[in-house]
mmCIF file of C-alpha atoms in Angstrom:
data_model
loop_
_atom_site.group_PDB
_atom_site.id
_atom_site.type_symbol
_atom_site.label_atom_id
_atom_site.label_comp_id
_atom_site.label_asym_id
_atom_site.label_seq_id
_atom_site.Cartn_x
_atom_site.Cartn_y
_atom_site.Cartn_z
ATOM 1 C CA MET J 1 -11.572 -32.132 -28.394
ATOM 2 C CA ASN J 2 -14.101 -31.799 -31.206
ATOM 3 C CA PRO J 3 -14.878 -28.288 -32.469
ATOM 4 C CA VAL J 4 -18.255 -26.851 -31.486
ATOM 5 C CA SER J 5 -19.856 -24.504 -34.005
ATOM 6 C CA THR J 6 -23.576 -25.219 -34.265
ATOM 7 C CA ILE J 7 -25.733 -27.538 -32.196
ATOM 8 C CA SER J 8 -29.198 -28.504 -33.368
ATOM 9 C CA GLY J 9 -31.611 -31.064 -32.035
ATOM 10 C CA LYS J 10 -33.910 -32.072 -29.260
ATOM 11 C CA ALA J 11 -33.382 -31.079 -25.666
ATOM 12 C CA TYR J 12 -34.087 -32.585 -22.269
ATOM 13 C CA PRO J 13 -36.615 -30.215 -20.631
ATOM 14 C CA PHE J 14 -35.084 -30.725 -17.196
ATOM 15 C CA GLY J 15 -35.482 -27.285 -15.647
ATOM 16 C CA LEU J 16 -34.679 -28.165 -12.031
ATOM 17 C CA LYS J 17 -32.810 -25.609 -9.912
ATOM 18 C CA ASN J 18 -29.733 -26.220 -7.752
ATOM 19 C CA VAL J 19 -28.863 -29.562 -9.332
ATOM 20 C CA ASP J 20 -25.545 -30.515 -7.779
ATOM 21 C CA THR J 21 -22.767 -32.675 -9.165
ATOM 22 C CA ASP J 22 -23.825 -35.617 -6.991
ATOM 23 C CA VAL J 23 -27.134 -35.679 -8.863
ATOM 24 C CA ILE J 24 -25.333 -35.424 -12.194
ATOM 25 C CA ILE J 25 -22.933 -38.274 -11.355
ATOM 26 C CA PRO J 26 -23.085 -40.027 -7.953
ATOM 27 C CA ALA J 27 -19.911 -40.453 -5.886
ATOM 28 C CA ALA J 28 -19.866 -44.213 -6.497
ATOM 29 C CA TRP J 29 -18.815 -43.490 -10.087
ATOM 30 C CA LEU J 30 -15.778 -41.430 -9.106
ATOM 31 C CA LYS J 31 -13.452 -44.418 -8.785
ATOM 32 C CA THR J 32 -12.573 -44.260 -12.466
ATOM 33 C CA ILE J 33 -10.250 -41.818 -14.203
ATOM 34 C CA SER J 34 -11.656 -42.742 -17.606
ATOM 35 C CA ARG J 35 -13.911 -40.276 -19.400
ATOM 36 C CA THR J 36 -15.848 -43.033 -21.140
ATOM 37 C CA GLY J 37 -18.670 -45.098 -19.703
ATOM 38 C CA LEU J 38 -19.833 -42.473 -17.227
ATOM 39 C CA GLY J 39 -22.926 -41.692 -19.277
ATOM 40 C CA LYS J 40 -24.538 -44.782 -17.771
ATOM 41 C CA GLY J 41 -24.254 -43.221 -14.338
ATOM 42 C CA ALA J 42 -25.456 -39.754 -15.306
ATOM 43 C CA PHE J 43 -28.550 -38.787 -13.287
ATOM 44 C CA GLU J 44 -28.582 -42.349 -11.930
ATOM 45 C CA ALA J 45 -30.991 -41.688 -9.068
ATOM 46 C CA LEU J 46 -33.492 -39.988 -11.365
ATOM 47 C CA ARG J 47 -33.183 -42.672 -14.036
ATOM 48 C CA LYS J 48 -34.268 -45.356 -11.595
ATOM 49 C CA GLU J 49 -37.799 -44.063 -12.079
ATOM 50 C CA PRO J 50 -39.526 -46.031 -14.879
ATOM 51 C CA ASP J 51 -40.891 -42.928 -16.649
ATOM 52 C CA ASN J 52 -37.862 -40.723 -16.175
ATOM 53 C CA LEU J 53 -37.112 -37.864 -18.550
ATOM 54 C CA PHE J 54 -33.676 -39.054 -19.651
ATOM 55 C CA ASP J 55 -34.781 -42.431 -20.966
ATOM 56 C CA SER J 56 -38.172 -41.394 -22.352
ATOM 57 C CA ALA J 57 -38.608 -41.956 -26.080
ATOM 58 C CA PRO J 58 -39.233 -38.321 -27.081
ATOM 59 C CA TYR J 59 -36.018 -37.051 -25.476
ATOM 60 C CA ALA J 60 -33.516 -39.911 -25.172
ATOM 61 C CA GLY J 61 -30.256 -39.069 -26.903
ATOM 62 C CA SER J 62 -30.832 -35.308 -26.970
ATOM 63 C CA PRO J 63 -27.651 -33.233 -27.445
ATOM 64 C CA ILE J 64 -28.995 -30.340 -25.360
ATOM 65 C CA LEU J 65 -30.009 -30.113 -21.704
ATOM 66 C CA ILE J 66 -32.211 -27.273 -20.441
ATOM 67 C CA ALA J 67 -31.565 -26.842 -16.729
ATOM 68 C CA GLY J 68 -32.548 -24.542 -13.899
ATOM 69 C CA ASP J 69 -30.661 -21.904 -11.968
ATOM 70 C CA ASN J 70 -27.304 -22.790 -10.329
ATOM 71 C CA PHE J 71 -26.737 -25.959 -12.344
ATOM 72 C CA GLY J 72 -23.655 -27.977 -11.375
ATOM 73 C CA CYS J 73 -23.304 -26.688 -7.828
ATOM 74 C CA GLY J 74 -21.706 -28.787 -5.090
ATOM 75 C CA SER J 75 -18.372 -30.528 -5.469
ATOM 76 C CA SER J 76 -15.677 -29.763 -8.019
ATOM 77 C CA ARG J 77 -15.776 -33.227 -9.622
ATOM 78 C CA GLU J 78 -14.874 -33.064 -13.295
ATOM 79 C CA HIS J 79 -16.657 -36.382 -13.719
ATOM 80 C CA ALA J 80 -19.912 -34.414 -13.965
ATOM 81 C CA ALA J 81 -18.805 -32.882 -17.257
ATOM 82 C CA TRP J 82 -17.420 -36.224 -18.425
ATOM 83 C CA ALA J 83 -20.733 -37.945 -17.679
ATOM 84 C CA LEU J 84 -22.786 -35.399 -19.595
ATOM 85 C CA ALA J 85 -20.447 -35.580 -22.582
ATOM 86 C CA ASP J 86 -20.483 -39.398 -22.538
ATOM 87 C CA MET J 87 -24.262 -39.224 -22.418
ATOM 88 C CA GLY J 88 -24.166 -37.309 -25.719
ATOM 89 C CA ILE J 89 -24.903 -33.837 -24.358
ATOM 90 C CA THR J 90 -22.928 -31.054 -26.056
ATOM 91 C CA ALA J 91 -24.708 -27.980 -24.656
ATOM 92 C CA VAL J 92 -26.406 -27.055 -21.377
ATOM 93 C CA ILE J 93 -28.726 -24.052 -21.137
ATOM 94 C CA ALA J 94 -29.535 -22.490 -17.765
ATOM 95 C CA PRO J 95 -30.029 -19.114 -16.057
ATOM 96 C CA SER J 96 -26.753 -19.671 -14.166
ATOM 97 C CA PHE J 97 -24.063 -22.261 -13.519
ATOM 98 C CA SER J 98 -21.616 -23.078 -10.764
ATOM 99 C CA ASP J 99 -18.300 -21.471 -11.724
ATOM 100 C CA ILE J 100 -16.353 -24.694 -11.226
ATOM 101 C CA PHE J 101 -18.795 -26.762 -13.269
ATOM 102 C CA SER J 102 -18.790 -24.159 -16.033
ATOM 103 C CA GLY J 103 -14.986 -24.302 -16.163
ATOM 104 C CA ASN J 104 -14.938 -28.098 -16.220
ATOM 105 C CA ALA J 105 -17.564 -28.145 -18.949
ATOM 106 C CA PHE J 106 -15.555 -25.761 -21.104
ATOM 107 C CA LYS J 107 -12.380 -27.829 -20.697
ATOM 108 C CA ASN J 108 -14.277 -30.874 -21.940
ATOM 109 C CA GLY J 109 -15.903 -29.255 -24.960
ATOM 110 C CA LEU J 110 -19.335 -28.669 -23.424
ATOM 111 C CA LEU J 111 -21.010 -25.379 -24.252
ATOM 112 C CA THR J 112 -22.761 -23.735 -21.291
ATOM 113 C CA VAL J 113 -25.254 -21.061 -22.341
ATOM 114 C CA VAL J 114 -26.592 -18.557 -19.829
ATOM 115 C CA LEU J 115 -30.014 -17.125 -20.667
ATOM 116 C CA PRO J 116 -32.577 -15.181 -18.614
ATOM 117 C CA GLN J 117 -35.178 -17.292 -16.832
ATOM 118 C CA GLU J 118 -37.872 -16.047 -19.221
ATOM 119 C CA ALA J 119 -35.925 -17.354 -22.213
ATOM 120 C CA VAL J 120 -35.261 -20.682 -20.491
ATOM 121 C CA ASP J 121 -38.980 -21.001 -19.689
ATOM 122 C CA ARG J 122 -39.827 -20.367 -23.337
ATOM 123 C CA LEU J 123 -37.381 -23.030 -24.515
ATOM 124 C CA LEU J 124 -38.829 -25.498 -22.023
ATOM 125 C CA GLN J 125 -42.276 -24.731 -23.415
ATOM 126 C CA VAL J 126 -41.154 -25.234 -27.024
ATOM 127 C CA VAL J 127 -39.550 -28.578 -26.245
ATOM 128 C CA GLN J 128 -42.360 -29.893 -24.060
ATOM 129 C CA GLU J 129 -45.135 -28.888 -26.438
ATOM 130 C CA ASN J 130 -43.378 -30.267 -29.527
ATOM 131 C CA PRO J 131 -41.868 -33.631 -28.508
ATOM 132 C CA ASP J 132 -41.908 -34.930 -32.094
ATOM 133 C CA LEU J 133 -40.080 -31.948 -33.574
ATOM 134 C CA PRO J 134 -36.610 -33.173 -34.644
ATOM 135 C CA ASP J 135 -34.748 -29.872 -34.184
ATOM 136 C CA PRO J 136 -36.627 -27.577 -31.786
ATOM 137 C CA ILE J 137 -33.439 -25.740 -30.757
ATOM 138 C CA HIS J 138 -30.577 -24.416 -32.875
ATOM 139 C CA ILE J 139 -27.474 -22.921 -31.254
ATOM 140 C CA ASP J 140 -25.074 -20.863 -33.363
ATOM 141 C CA LEU J 141 -21.930 -20.332 -31.327
ATOM 142 C CA GLU J 142 -20.168 -18.192 -33.948
ATOM 143 C CA ASN J 143 -22.959 -15.600 -33.879
ATOM 144 C CA GLN J 144 -23.961 -16.309 -30.264
ATOM 145 C CA VAL J 145 -27.603 -16.826 -31.166
ATOM 146 C CA MET J 146 -30.155 -19.461 -30.232
ATOM 147 C CA THR J 147 -33.320 -19.955 -32.299
ATOM 148 C CA THR J 148 -36.400 -22.159 -32.533
ATOM 149 C CA PRO J 149 -38.678 -22.930 -35.514
ATOM 150 C CA PHE J 150 -41.241 -20.560 -33.946
ATOM 151 C CA GLN J 151 -39.317 -17.338 -34.575
ATOM 152 C CA ASP J 152 -37.776 -17.271 -31.096
ATOM 153 C CA ARG J 153 -34.333 -15.700 -31.112
ATOM 154 C CA PHE J 154 -32.117 -15.342 -28.049
ATOM 155 C CA THR J 155 -28.608 -13.916 -27.992
ATOM 156 C CA PHE J 156 -26.115 -15.002 -25.370
ATOM 157 C CA GLU J 157 -22.739 -13.909 -24.061
ATOM 158 C CA ILE J 158 -19.629 -16.063 -23.858
ATOM 159 C CA ASP J 159 -16.044 -15.397 -22.888
ATOM 160 C CA PRO J 160 -14.100 -14.703 -26.134
ATOM 161 C CA PHE J 161 -11.277 -17.080 -25.178
ATOM 162 C CA ARG J 162 -13.693 -19.911 -24.433
ATOM 163 C CA LYS J 163 -15.535 -19.223 -27.661
ATOM 164 C CA HIS J 164 -12.286 -19.398 -29.649
ATOM 165 C CA CYS J 165 -11.281 -22.672 -28.009
ATOM 166 C CA LEU J 166 -14.676 -24.310 -28.523
ATOM 167 C CA LEU J 167 -14.943 -23.219 -32.145
ATOM 168 C CA ASN J 168 -11.487 -24.612 -32.868
ATOM 169 C CA GLY J 169 -11.647 -27.700 -30.681
ATOM 170 C CA LEU J 170 -8.750 -26.587 -28.499
ATOM 171 C CA ASP J 171 -8.259 -28.050 -25.052
ATOM 172 C CA GLU J 172 -5.291 -27.138 -22.850
ATOM 173 C CA ILE J 173 -2.979 -29.483 -24.766
ATOM 174 C CA GLY J 174 -4.246 -28.174 -28.082
ATOM 175 C CA ILE J 175 -3.626 -24.581 -27.010
ATOM 176 C CA THR J 176 -0.033 -25.467 -26.141
ATOM 177 C CA LEU J 177 0.522 -27.343 -29.412
ATOM 178 C CA ALA J 178 -0.831 -24.362 -31.343
ATOM 179 C CA SER J 179 2.167 -22.410 -30.034
ATOM 180 C CA SER J 180 4.696 -25.184 -30.695
ATOM 181 C CA ASP J 181 6.663 -23.115 -33.256
ATOM 182 C CA ALA J 182 7.025 -20.206 -30.839
ATOM 183 C CA ILE J 183 8.015 -22.561 -28.031
ATOM 184 C CA SER J 184 10.637 -24.275 -30.204
ATOM 185 C CA ALA J 185 12.039 -20.915 -31.327
ATOM 186 C CA TYR J 186 12.290 -19.739 -27.719
ATOM 187 C CA GLU J 187 14.033 -22.928 -26.619
ATOM 188 C CA ALA J 188 16.519 -22.707 -29.510
ATOM 189 C CA LYS J 189 17.276 -19.081 -28.656
ATOM 190 C CA LEU J 190 17.677 -19.905 -24.965
ATOM 191 C CA ALA J 191 19.998 -22.817 -25.754
ATOM 192 C CA ALA J 192 22.149 -20.536 -27.932
ATOM 193 C CA GLU J 193 22.292 -17.732 -25.379
ATOM 194 C CA LYS J 194 22.663 -19.933 -22.287
ATOM 195 C CA PRO J 195 24.115 -23.271 -23.438
ATOM 196 C CA TRP J 196 24.727 -24.385 -19.843
ATOM 197 C CA LEU J 197 20.962 -24.791 -19.499
ATOM 198 C CA ALA J 198 20.633 -27.029 -22.562
ATOM 199 C CA PRO J 199 21.252 -30.362 -20.741
ATOM 200 C CA HIS J 200 18.391 -29.541 -18.386
ATOM 201 C CA MET J 201 15.902 -28.547 -21.092
ATOM 202 C CA ILE J 202 13.369 -31.194 -22.056
#
């Protein structure tokens, strides 16, 4: 997992409320266990429209998605986080998220930022009124601050453990490997104290 420290760039001014995981990635795409290639199916129903937001020139390829309240509700499919990441999105901003989606996003290196509706509305305004601005939003995870070129400044909260993992690019495997010395020391001690267990230790 790649470390996440700062994220700057354009943003999709999506803003819709109660967007469920079936909208993010339809069930037909759930046959794969691969994390790659799902970006093509992200928001598939919406992208069938010729002038859709996600393929429009001013916003295509944006690393940030500005969503509405209760983003990621519905099923527990982790494919939703995979699809967003494969689409190039590294941060989602919304007034609230489904707990399961938020957890899946974190495990896949996606930053979910909760801001009050007023702040989200202001960010939508900045992005929509300045489509040619290359970096309308800057997110500083270390200091938990989001800014715009127009002197907007919004602070946000994040679980300290999630912040540590994102800053250091640690997924569940990485967290375990970070403790490999302690694990090895424990296993060596256990083998010395209870040698009859050694043949069963992997």
